XYZ file of C-alpha atoms in Angstrom:
462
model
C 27.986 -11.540 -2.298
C 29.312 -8.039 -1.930
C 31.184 -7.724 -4.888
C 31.137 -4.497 -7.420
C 31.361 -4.729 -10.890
C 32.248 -2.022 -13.239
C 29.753 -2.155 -16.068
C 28.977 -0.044 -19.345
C 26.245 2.128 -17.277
C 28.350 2.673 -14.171
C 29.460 0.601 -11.221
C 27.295 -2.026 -9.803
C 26.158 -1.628 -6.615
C 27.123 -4.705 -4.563
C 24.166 -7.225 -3.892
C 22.424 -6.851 -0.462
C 22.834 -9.469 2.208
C 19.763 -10.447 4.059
C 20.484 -8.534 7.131
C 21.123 -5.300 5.017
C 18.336 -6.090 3.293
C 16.224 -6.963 6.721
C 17.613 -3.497 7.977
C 16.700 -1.547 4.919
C 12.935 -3.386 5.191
C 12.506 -2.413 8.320
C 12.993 1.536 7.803
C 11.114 1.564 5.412
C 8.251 0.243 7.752
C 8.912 2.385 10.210
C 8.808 5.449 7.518
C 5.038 3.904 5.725
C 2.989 6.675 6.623
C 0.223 8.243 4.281
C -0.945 5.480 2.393
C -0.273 3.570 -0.594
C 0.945 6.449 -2.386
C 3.530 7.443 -0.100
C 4.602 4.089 0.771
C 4.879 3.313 -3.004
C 6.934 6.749 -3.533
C 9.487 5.618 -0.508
C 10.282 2.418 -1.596
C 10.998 3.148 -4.970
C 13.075 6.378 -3.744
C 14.874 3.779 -1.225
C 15.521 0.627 -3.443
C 15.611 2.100 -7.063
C 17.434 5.682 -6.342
C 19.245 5.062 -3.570
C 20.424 1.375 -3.080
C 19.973 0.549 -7.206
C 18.589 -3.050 -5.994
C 15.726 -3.206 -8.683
C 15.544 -1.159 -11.822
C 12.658 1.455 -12.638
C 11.476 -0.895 -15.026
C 11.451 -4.027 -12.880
C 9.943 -1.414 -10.002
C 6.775 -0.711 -12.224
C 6.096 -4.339 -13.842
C 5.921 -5.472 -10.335
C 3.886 -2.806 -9.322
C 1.055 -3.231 -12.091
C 1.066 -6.589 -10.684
C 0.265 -5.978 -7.817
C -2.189 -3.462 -8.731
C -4.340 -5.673 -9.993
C -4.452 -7.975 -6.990
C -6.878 -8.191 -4.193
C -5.610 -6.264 -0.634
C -3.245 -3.428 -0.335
C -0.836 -3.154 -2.935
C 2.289 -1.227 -1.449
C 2.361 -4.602 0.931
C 2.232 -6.864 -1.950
C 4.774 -4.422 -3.598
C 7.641 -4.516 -0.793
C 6.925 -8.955 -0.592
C 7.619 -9.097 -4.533
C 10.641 -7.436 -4.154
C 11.955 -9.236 -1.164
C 10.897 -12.408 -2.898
C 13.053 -11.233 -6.079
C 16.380 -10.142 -3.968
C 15.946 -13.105 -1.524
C 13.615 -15.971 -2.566
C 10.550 -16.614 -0.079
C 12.365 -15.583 2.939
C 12.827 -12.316 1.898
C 9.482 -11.991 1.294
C 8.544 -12.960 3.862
C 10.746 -10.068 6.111
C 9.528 -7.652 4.048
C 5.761 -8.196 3.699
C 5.765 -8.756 7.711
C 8.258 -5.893 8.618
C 6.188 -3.766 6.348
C 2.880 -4.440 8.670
C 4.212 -4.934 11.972
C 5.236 -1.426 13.289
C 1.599 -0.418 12.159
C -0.116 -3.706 14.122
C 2.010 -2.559 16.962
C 1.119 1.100 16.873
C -2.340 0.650 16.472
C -2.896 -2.217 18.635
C -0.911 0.329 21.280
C -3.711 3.225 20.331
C -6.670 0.744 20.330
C -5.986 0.027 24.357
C -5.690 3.512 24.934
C -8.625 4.175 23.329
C -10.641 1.680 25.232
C -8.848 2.416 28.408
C -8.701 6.494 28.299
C -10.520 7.541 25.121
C -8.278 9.696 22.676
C -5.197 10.880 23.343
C -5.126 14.765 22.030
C -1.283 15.010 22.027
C -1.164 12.047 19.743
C -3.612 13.413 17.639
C -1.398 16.610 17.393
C 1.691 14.544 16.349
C 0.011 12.793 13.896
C -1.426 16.033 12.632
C 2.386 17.480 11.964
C 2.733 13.973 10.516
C 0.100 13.966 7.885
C 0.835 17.357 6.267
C 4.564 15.886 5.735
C 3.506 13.325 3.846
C 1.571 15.832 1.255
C 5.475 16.411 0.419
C 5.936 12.817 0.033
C 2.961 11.928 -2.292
C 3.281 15.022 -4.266
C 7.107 14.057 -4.891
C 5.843 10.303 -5.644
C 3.343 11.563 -8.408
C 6.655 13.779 -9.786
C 9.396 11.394 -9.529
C 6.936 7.898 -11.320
C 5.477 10.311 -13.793
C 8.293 11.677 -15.030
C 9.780 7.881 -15.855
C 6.580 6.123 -16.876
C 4.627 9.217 -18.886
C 7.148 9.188 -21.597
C 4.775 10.210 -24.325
C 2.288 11.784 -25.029
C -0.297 8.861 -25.323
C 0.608 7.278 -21.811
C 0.182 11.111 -20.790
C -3.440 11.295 -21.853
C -3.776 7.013 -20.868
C -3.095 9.000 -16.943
C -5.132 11.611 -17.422
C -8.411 9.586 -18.458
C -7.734 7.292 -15.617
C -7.261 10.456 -13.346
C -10.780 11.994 -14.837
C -12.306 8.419 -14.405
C -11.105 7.863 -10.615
C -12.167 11.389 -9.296
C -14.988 12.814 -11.674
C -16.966 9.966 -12.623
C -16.388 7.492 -9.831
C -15.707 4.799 -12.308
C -14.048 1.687 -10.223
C -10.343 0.792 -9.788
C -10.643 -2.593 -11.620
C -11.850 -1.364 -14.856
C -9.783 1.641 -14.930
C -6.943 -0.521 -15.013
C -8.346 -3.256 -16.896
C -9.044 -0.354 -19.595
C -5.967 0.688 -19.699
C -4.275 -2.428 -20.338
C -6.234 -3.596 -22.740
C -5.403 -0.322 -24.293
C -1.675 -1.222 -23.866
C -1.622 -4.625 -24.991
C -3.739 -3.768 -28.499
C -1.783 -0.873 -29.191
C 1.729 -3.117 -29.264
C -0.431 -5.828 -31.251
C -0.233 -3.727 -33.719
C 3.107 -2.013 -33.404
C 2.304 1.070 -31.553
C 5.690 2.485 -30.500
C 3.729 4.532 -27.903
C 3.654 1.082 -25.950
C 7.247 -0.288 -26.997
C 9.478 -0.300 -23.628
C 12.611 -0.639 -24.887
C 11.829 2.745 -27.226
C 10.633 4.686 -23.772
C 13.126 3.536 -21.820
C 16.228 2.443 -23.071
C 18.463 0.652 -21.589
C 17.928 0.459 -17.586
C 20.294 1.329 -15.086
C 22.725 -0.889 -13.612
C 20.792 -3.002 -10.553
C 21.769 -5.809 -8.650
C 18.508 -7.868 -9.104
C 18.103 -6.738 -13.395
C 22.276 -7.870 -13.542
C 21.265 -11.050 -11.943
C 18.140 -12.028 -13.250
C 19.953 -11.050 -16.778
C 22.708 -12.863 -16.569
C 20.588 -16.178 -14.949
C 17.312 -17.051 -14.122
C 17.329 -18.196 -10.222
C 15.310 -21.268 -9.503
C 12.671 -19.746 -7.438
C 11.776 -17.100 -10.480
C 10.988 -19.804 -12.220
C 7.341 -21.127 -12.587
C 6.132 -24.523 -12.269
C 3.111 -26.314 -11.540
C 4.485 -28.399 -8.955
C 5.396 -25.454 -7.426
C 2.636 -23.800 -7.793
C 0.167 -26.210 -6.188
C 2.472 -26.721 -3.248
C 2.595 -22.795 -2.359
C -0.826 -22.590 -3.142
C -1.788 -25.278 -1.094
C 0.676 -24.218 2.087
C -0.622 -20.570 1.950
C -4.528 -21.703 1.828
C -3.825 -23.540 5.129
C -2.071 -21.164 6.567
C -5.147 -18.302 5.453
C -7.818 -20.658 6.663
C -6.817 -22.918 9.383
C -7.891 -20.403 12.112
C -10.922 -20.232 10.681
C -11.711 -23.512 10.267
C -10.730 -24.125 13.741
C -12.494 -21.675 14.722
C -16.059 -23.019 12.902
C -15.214 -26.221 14.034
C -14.853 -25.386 17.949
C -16.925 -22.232 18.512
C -19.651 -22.180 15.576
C -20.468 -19.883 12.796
C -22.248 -17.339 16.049
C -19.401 -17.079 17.713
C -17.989 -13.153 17.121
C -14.298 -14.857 16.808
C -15.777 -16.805 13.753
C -17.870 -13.938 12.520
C -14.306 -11.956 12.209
C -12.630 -14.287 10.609
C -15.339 -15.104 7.741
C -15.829 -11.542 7.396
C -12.496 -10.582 6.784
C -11.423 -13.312 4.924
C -14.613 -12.254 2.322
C -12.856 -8.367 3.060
C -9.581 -10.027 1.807
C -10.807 -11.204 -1.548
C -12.713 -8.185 -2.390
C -10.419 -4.804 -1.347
C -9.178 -4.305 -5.137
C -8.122 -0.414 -5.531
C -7.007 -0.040 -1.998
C -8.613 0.235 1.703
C -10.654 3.215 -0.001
C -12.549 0.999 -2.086
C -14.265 -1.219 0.555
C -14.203 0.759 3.979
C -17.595 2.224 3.241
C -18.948 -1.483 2.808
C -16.826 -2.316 5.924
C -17.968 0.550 7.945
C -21.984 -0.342 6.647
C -21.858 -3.821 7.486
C -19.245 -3.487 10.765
C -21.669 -0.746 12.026
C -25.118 -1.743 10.827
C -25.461 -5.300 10.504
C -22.689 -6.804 13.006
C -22.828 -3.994 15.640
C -19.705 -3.986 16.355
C -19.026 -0.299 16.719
C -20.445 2.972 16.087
C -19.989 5.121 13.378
C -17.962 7.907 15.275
C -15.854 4.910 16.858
C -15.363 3.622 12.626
C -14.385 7.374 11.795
C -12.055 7.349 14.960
C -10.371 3.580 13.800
C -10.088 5.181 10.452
C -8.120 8.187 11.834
C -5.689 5.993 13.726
C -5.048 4.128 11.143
C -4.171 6.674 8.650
C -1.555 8.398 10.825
C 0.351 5.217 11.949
C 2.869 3.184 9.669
C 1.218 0.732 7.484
C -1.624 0.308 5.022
C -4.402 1.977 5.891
C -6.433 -1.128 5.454
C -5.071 -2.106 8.889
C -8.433 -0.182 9.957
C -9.526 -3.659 10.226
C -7.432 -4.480 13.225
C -8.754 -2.248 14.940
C -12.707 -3.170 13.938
C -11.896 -6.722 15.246
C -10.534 -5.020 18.478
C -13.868 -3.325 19.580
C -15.912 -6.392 17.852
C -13.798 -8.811 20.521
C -13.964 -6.138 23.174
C -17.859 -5.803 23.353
C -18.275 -9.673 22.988
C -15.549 -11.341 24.993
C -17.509 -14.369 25.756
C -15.065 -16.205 28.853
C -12.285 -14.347 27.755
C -11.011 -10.799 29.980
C -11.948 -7.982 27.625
C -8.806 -6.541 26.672
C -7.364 -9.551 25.511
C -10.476 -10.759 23.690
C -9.764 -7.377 22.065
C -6.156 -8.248 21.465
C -6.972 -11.319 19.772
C -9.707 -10.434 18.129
C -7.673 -7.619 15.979
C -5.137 -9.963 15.665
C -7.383 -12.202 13.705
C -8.459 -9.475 11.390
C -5.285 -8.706 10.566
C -4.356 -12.335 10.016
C -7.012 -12.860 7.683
C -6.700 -9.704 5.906
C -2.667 -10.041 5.299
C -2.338 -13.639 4.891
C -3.673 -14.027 1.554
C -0.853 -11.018 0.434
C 1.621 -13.675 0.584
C -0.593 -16.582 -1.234
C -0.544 -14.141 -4.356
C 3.048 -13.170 -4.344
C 4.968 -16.546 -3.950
C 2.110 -18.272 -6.375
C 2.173 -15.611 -9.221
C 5.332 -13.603 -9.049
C 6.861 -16.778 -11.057
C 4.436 -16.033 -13.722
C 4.923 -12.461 -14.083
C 8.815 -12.322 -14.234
C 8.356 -14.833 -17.569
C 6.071 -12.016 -18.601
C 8.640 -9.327 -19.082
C 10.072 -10.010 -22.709
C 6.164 -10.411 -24.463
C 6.099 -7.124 -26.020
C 2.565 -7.444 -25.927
C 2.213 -7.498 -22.306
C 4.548 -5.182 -21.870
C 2.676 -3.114 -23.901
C -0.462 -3.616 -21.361
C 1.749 -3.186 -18.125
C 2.791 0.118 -19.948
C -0.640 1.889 -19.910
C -1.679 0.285 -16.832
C 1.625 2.023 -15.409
C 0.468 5.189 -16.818
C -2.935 4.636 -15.443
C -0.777 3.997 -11.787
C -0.053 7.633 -12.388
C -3.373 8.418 -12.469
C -4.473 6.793 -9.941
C -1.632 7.765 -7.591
C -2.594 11.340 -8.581
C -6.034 10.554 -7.128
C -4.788 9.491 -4.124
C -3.225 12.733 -3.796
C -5.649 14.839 -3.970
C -7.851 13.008 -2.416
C -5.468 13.003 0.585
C -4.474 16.498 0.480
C -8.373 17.892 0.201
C -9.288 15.862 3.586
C -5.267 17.646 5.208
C -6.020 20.979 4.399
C -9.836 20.708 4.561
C -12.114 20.194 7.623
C -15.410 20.016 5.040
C -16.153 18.155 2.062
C -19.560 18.901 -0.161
C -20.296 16.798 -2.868
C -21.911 17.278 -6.749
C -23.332 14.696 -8.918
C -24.829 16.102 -12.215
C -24.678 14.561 -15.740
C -22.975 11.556 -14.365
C -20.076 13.316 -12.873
C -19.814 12.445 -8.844
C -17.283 15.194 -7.536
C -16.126 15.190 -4.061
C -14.953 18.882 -3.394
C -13.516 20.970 -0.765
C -15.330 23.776 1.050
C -12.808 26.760 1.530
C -14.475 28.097 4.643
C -13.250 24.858 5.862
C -9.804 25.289 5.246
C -7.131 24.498 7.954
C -4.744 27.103 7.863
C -2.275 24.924 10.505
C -1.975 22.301 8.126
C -1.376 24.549 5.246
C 1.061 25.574 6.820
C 2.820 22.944 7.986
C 2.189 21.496 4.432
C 4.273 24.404 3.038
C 7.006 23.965 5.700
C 7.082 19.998 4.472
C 7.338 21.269 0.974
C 9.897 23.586 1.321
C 12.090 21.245 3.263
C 11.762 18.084 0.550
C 11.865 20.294 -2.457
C 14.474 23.713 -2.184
C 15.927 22.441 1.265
C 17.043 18.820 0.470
C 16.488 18.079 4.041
C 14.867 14.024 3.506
C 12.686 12.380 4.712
C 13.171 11.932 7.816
C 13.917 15.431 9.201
C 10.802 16.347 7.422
C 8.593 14.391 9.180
C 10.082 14.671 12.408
C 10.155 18.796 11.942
C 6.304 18.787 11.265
C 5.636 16.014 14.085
C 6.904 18.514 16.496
C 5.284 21.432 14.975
C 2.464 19.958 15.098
C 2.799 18.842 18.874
C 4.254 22.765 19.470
C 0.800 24.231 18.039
C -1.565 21.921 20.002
C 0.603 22.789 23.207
C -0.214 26.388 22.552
C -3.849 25.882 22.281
C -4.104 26.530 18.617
C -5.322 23.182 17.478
C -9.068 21.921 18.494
């Protein structure tokens, strides 16, 4: 269906066909660096700015969603959408194209780890890499604030859930929680500072809004039946490997422990990787002994500065939990299979949510009451987003953290004899190139890649 429609608000842009939309998926994998934030802020610059596929409206509902789910949310994100343009298959394309360049990558760094121990020229392209996407997040923070924040109540709604993230500590769920309950009171009641169609208007012209307006499709449309048989298809497909796994090898085996502890790791990661890697690294390190804590800070780097979500981390925990306990297996493909498993267990339930609930929450979108909710809990995305950033940006441009916890305020802080002035720099370079330059995305983070290989060839990086 390709054809273009001239409409009130402009021309309609024609409606994707799969392979567009497989080929459009599939950079934006290969573009997923810096974490949720980034990856949030490139899809939404991709499908709402530039293709006009989903609507800035339609965008955030399905991204408070999927904030409030278990597992990493920019995954979830990109599968609701593919869902919505092309029923379960696209979903399917785009949750699995969204993790596989980063299961690739890091499985790739994992053997050469094992095999050679780190690779300092990678490290130095990754460096460049991760003081481009500074840009990216800091643009993402911009661009969603400036359309959500449209008063001054969902304003100060980001701001408390800013203060509450990075002052106080106070966790993901109930930050969000807080805020919709805010929302959903407020519009009870008639408080326009939660009304949608007052902030917004009338949307832009998009293919899946002009669709889903002018019909509802059959698979958007919830039933029990449904329901139960997705629910029951993506339960097997979670859990059969583990079962099998119980059944054949035991609850000792280390195959089995990965998959029980990751499946656990699945239901529990609310608020990002960030939220449960410290209990991942205790328990991986401590109580499994699977790896050492330099080897868990070394995973972590990897995973950060390859495509993905940086909860892929687990792969590469399941890797060196496999590789130290092969049992009859060679080590290296114990290893293989072994982060395989992880990831398995850690990205199949992604899909169980989406195809089960999405149903659900596209009925949701004309109760001005829940609106209302998934309008502060937007605003508290800012806020959260926001957090991200500077979390991100203080561990860039800083070597050192120190820490202060006084009057119930638990502040993680820079040191500024521990600032890098390479990645500063190449932070500045990344800015001026997005922001006064125009130069994309792309040529930004290839520009700083390079840079950053340039500086470590001349000895100036450690």
């Amino acid at each position: 269906m390709k054809v273009e429609a001239n409409t009130g608000s402009g021309t309609r842009p024609a409606y994707p066909t799969f392979a567009e939309a497989t080929r459009v998926w599939l950079k934006i994998a290969l573009l997923s660096f810096g974490g949720p934030a980034a990856q949030i802020a490139l899809m939404h610059r991709v499908l709402v700015e530039e293709k006009r596929w989903i609507s800035d409206r339609r965008f955030l509902h399905a991204l408070n969603y999927c904030m409030l789910l278990p597992g990493p949310e920019a995954t979830q994100l990109a599968t609701y959408i593919g869902w919505l343009l092309h029923k379960t298959r696209g979903g399917l394309v785009a949750g699995v194209l969204f993790i596989l360049p980063g299961i690739v990558a890091l499985m790739a760094l994992s053997w050469i780890y094992v095999l050679y121990g780190r690779v300092e020229i990678v490290a130095a392209l990754f460096f460049g890499l991760k003081a481009a996407i500074l840009a990216v997040v800091l643009e993402a923070v911009l661009r969603i604030g400036r359309r959500a924040l449209k008063n001054a109540t969902l304003v100060t709604l980001a701001a408390f859930a800013f203060a509450a993230l990075f002052f106080f500590k106070v966790p993901f769920p109930a930050v969000v929680l807080a805020a919709g309950a805010i929302g959903f009171l407020g519009a009870k009641v008639g408080w326009h500072a939660f009304d949608i169609e007052m902030m917004h208007g009338p949307a832009h012209t998009s293919v899946v809004d002009t669709l889903l307006d002018a019909q509802q499709p059959e698979h958007t449309r919830p039933s029990l039946a449904r329901l139960l048989r997705v629910s029951a298809l993506w339960l097997f497909i979670w859990l059969a490997p583990l079962v099998l796994l119980l059944a054949f090898l035991g609850d000792a085996n280390t195959f089995s422990r990965i998959a029980i502890f990751f499946s656990k790791m699945a239901m529990v990661t609310f608020g990002g990787a960030y939220a449960v890697l410290a209990y991942v690294a205790q328990q991986a390190v401590e109580n499994y002994g699977w790896l050492s804590p330099s080897e868990m800070l070394d995973g972590l780097g990897l995973a950060e500065t390859t495509p993905g979500p940086l909860i892929m981390v687990l792969q590469f925990v399941g890797f060196l939990a496999a590789f130290r306990d092969p049992g009859t297996l060679a080590p290296l493909l114990a290893a293989s299979l072994g982060g395989l498993l992880a990831t398995w267990v850690t990205f199949a339930p992604c899909f169980l949510w989406i195809f089960a609930g999405a149903p659900y929450v596209e009925t949701l979108r004309g109760n001005k009451a829940l609106s209302g909710a998934l309008a502060a809990i937007t605003a508290a995305v800012v806020g959260v987003i926001l957090n991200l950033a500077v979390w991100f940006a203080q561990h860039v441009l800083f070597r050192e953290q120190g820490t202060l916890s006084a009057f119930g305020l638990h502040i993680e802080y820079p040191l500024p004899s521990s600032a890098d002035p390479y990645a500063l720099t190449l932070a500045v370079l990344a800015g001026v190139m997005m922001f006064v330059l125009r130069a994309g995305l792309v040529g930004t983070l290839v520009v700083c890649s390079a840079a950053g290989i340039a500086l470590k060839l001349a000895g100036l990086l450690p």
